[in-house]
PDB file of C-alpha atoms in Angstrom:
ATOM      1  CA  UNK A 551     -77.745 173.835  53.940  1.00 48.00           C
ATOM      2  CA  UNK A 552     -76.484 171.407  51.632  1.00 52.00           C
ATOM      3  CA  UNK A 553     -74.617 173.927  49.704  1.00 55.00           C
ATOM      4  CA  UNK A 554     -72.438 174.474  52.459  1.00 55.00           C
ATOM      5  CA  UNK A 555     -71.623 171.277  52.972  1.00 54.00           C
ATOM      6  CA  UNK A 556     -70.447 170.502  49.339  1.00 53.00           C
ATOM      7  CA  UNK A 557     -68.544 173.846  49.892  1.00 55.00           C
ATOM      8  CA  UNK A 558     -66.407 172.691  52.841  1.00 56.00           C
ATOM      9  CA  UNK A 559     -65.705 169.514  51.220  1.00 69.00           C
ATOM     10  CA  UNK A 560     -64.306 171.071  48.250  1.00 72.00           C
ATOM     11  CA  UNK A 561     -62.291 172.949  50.681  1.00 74.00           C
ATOM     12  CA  UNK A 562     -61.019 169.781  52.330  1.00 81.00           C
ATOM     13  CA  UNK A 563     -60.227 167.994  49.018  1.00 81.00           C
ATOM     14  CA  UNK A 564     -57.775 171.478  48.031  1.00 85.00           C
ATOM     15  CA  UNK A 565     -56.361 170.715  51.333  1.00 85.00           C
ATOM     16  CA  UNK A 566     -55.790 167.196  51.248  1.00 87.00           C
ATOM     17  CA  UNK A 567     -53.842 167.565  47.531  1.00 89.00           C
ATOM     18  CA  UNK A 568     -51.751 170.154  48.735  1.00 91.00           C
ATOM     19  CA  UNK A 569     -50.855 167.466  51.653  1.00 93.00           C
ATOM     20  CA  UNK A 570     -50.479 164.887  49.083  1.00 93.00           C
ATOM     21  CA  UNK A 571     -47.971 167.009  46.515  1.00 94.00           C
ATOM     22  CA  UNK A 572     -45.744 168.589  49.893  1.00 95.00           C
ATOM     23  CA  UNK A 573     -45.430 164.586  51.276  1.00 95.00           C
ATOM     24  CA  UNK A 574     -44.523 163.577  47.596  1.00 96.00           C
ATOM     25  CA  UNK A 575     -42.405 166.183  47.488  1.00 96.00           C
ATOM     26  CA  UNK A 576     -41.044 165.320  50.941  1.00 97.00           C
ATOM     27  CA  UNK A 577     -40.012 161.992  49.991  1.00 96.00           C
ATOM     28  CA  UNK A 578     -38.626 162.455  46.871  1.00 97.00           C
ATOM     29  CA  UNK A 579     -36.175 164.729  48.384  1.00 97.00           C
ATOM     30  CA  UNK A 580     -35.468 162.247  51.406  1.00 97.00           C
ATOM     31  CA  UNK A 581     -34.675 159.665  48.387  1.00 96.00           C
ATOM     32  CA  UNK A 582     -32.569 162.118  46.726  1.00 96.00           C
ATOM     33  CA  UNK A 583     -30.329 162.944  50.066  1.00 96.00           C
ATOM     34  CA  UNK A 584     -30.161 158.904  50.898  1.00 95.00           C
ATOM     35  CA  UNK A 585     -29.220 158.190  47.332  1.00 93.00           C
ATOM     36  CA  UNK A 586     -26.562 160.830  47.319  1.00 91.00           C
ATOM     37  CA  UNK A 587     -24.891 159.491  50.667  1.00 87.00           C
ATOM     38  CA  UNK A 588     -25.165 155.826  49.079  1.00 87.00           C
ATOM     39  CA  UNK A 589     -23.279 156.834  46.120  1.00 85.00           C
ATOM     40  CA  UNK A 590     -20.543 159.237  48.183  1.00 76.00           C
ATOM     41  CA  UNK A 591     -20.326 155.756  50.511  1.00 72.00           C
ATOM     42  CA  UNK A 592     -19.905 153.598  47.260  1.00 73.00           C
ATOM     43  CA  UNK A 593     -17.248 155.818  45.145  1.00 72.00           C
ATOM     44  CA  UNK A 594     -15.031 157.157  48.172  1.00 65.00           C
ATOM     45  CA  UNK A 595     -11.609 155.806  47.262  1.00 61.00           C
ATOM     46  CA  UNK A 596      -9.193 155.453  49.491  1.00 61.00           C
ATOM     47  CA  UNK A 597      -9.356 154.893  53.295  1.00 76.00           C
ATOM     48  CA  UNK A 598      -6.169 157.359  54.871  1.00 83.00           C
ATOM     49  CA  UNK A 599      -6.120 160.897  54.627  1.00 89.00           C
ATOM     50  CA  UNK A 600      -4.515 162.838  51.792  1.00 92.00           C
ATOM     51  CA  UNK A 601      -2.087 165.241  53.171  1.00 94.00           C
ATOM     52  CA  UNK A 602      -0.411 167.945  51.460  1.00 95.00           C
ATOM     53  CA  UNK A 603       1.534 170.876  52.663  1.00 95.00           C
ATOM     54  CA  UNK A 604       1.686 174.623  51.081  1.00 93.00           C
ATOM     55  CA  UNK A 605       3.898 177.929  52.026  1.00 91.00           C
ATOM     56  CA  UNK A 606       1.878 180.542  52.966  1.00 83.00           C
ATOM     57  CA  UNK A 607       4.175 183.314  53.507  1.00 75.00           C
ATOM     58  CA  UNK A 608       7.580 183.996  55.783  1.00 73.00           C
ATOM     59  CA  UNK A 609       7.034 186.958  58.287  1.00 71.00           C
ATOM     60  CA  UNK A 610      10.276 188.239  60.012  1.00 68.00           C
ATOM     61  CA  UNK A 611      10.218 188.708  64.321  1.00 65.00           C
ATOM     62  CA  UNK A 612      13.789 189.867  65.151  1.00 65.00           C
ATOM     63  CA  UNK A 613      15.868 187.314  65.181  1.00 70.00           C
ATOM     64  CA  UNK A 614      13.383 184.807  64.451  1.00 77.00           C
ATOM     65  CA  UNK A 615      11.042 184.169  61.113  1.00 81.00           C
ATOM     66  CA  UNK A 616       7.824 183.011  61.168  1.00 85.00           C
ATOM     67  CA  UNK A 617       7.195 180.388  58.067  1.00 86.00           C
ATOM     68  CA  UNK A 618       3.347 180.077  57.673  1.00 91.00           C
ATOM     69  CA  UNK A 619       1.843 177.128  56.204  1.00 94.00           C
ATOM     70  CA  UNK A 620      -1.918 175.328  55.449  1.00 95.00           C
ATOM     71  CA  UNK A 621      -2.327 171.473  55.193  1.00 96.00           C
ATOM     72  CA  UNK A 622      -5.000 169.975  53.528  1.00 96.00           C
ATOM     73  CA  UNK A 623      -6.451 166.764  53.955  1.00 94.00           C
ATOM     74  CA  UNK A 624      -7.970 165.937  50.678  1.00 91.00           C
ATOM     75  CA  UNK A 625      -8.581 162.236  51.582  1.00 87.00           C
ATOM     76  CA  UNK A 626     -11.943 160.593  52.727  1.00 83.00           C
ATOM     77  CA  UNK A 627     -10.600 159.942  56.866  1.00 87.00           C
ATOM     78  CA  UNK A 628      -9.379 162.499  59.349  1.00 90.00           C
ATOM     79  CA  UNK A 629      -6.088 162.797  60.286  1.00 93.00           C
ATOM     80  CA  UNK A 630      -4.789 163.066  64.193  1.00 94.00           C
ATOM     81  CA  UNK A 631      -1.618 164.095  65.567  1.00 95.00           C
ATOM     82  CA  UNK A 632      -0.349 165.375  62.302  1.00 96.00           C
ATOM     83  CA  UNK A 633       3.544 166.517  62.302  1.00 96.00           C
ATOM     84  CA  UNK A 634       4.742 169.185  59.598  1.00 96.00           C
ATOM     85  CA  UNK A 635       8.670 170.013  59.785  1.00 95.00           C
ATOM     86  CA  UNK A 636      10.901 172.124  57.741  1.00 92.00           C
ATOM     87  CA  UNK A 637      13.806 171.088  57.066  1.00 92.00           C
ATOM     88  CA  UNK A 638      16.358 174.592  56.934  1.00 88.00           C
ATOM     89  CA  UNK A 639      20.185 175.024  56.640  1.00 84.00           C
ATOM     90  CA  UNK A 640      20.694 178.135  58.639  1.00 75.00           C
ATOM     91  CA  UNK A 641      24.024 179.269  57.072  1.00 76.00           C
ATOM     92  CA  UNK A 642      26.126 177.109  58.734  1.00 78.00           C
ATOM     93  CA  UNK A 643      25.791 173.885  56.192  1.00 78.00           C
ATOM     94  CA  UNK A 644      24.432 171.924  58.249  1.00 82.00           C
ATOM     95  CA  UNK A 645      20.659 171.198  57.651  1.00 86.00           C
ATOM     96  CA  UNK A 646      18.237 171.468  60.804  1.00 88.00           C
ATOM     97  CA  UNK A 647      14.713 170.486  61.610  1.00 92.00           C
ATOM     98  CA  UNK A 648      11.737 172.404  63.190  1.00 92.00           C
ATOM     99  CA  UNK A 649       8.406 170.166  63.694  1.00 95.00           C
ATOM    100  CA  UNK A 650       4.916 170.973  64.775  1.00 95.00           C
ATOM    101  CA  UNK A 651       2.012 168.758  65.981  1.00 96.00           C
ATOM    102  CA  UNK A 652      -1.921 169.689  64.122  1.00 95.00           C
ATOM    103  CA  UNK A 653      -4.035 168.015  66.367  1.00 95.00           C
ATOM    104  CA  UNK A 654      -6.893 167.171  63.975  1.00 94.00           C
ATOM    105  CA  UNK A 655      -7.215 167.868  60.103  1.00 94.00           C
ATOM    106  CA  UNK A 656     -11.090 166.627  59.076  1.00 91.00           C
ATOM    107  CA  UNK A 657     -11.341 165.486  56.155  1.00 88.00           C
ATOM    108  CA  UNK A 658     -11.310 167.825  52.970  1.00 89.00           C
ATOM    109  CA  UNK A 659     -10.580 170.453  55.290  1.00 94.00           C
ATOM    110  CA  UNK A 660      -7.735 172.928  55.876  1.00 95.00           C
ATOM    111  CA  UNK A 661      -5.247 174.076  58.811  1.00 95.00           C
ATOM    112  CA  UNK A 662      -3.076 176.634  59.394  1.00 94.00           C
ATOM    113  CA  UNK A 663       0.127 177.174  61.250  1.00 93.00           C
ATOM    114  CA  UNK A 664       3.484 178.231  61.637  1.00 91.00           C
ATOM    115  CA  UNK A 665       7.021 177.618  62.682  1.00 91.00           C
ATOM    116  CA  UNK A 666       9.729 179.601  63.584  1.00 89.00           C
ATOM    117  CA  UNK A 667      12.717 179.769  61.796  1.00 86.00           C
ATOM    118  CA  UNK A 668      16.332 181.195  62.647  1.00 84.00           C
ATOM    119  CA  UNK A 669      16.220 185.100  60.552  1.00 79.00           C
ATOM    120  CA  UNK A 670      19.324 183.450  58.464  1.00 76.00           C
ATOM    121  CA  UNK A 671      17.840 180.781  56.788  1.00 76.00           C
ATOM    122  CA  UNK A 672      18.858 180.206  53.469  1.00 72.00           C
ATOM    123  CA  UNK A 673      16.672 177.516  52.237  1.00 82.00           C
ATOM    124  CA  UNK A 674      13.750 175.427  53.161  1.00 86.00           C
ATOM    125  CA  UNK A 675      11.565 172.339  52.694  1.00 91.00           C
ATOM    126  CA  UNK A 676       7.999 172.199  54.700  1.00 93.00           C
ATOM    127  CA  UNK A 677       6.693 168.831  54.605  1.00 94.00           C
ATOM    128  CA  UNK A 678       3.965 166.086  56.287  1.00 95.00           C
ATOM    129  CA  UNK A 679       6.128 163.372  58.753  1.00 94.00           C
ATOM    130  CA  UNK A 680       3.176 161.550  59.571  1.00 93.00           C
ATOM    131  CA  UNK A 681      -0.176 161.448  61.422  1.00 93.00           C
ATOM    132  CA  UNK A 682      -2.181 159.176  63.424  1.00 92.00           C
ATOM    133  CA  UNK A 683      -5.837 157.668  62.736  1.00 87.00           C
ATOM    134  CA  UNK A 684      -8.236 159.432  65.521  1.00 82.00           C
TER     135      UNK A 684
END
C-alpha cells in the first residue's frame, strides 16, 4: 500500500514542475510583451502622421484617365480626412486641380485611390493638402 502512495506523489511532484516551468515561462513572456510596448511608448518620435504620396500607375477610360496612387502614413498617429490633389495642365497652359478626401490612414499603414484626369494631360504633380487628427 505504501508503495502506491509514494508512486502518486512522485506523479504529483512531475506535475507540479511542469506547472511551475509553463507559469515561469508564462510570465517571462508577459514581461517581454509589456517591456516591448514600454520601449515602443518611450522611443516613438513624433506625434502627427507622416504622409507621403506615390504614383501607382495612369489607366486611360475614354476621355478620361485614371491616375492611381497609395499614401502612407509612416508616422506614430492616424490621419483623418486626408486630401491628395494633382495638380495637371491639360494642354491649355493653364494648371488645374483634382482633390480627393481618404477618410482614415492608420498609422504605418497604406491607402489606395485614384483620380480622374482629363485624357490630355501633359504633366502632373500628386501631392498630400492636409488631414485632420481623428
Amino acid at each position: 500500500m505504501r508503495e502506491k502512495f509514494e508512486r502518486a506523489t512522485g506523479a504529483e511532484k512531475r506535475a507540479e514542475q511542469v506547472e511551475w516551468a509553463i507559469g515561469i515561462v508564462s510570465a517571462i513572456v508577459i514581461i517581454a510583451i509589456v517591456g516591448f510596448l514600454v520601449h515602443r511608448g518611450a522611443t516613438a518620435t513624433g506625434g502627427a502622421p507622416n504622409l507621403s504620396v506615390t504614383t501607382e500607375r495612369a489607366a486611360d477610360f475614354g476621355e478620361t484617365g485614371q491616375l492611381l496612387f497609395s499614401v502612407r502614413n509612416d508616422g506614430t498617429r492616424a490621419a483623418a480626412n486626408v486630401i491628395v490633389s494633382a495638380a495637371f495642365d491639360d494642354g491649355s497652359g493653364e494648371m488645374r486641380k483634382r482633390s480627393v478626401h481618404l477618410d482614415h490612414i492608420s498609422a504605418g499603414s497604406t491607402k489606395t485611390g485614384g483620380l480622374y484626369l482629363p485624357q490630355d494631360t501633359v504633366e502632373f504633380e500628386v501631392f498630400v493638402e492636409g488631414y485632420a487628427d481623428p
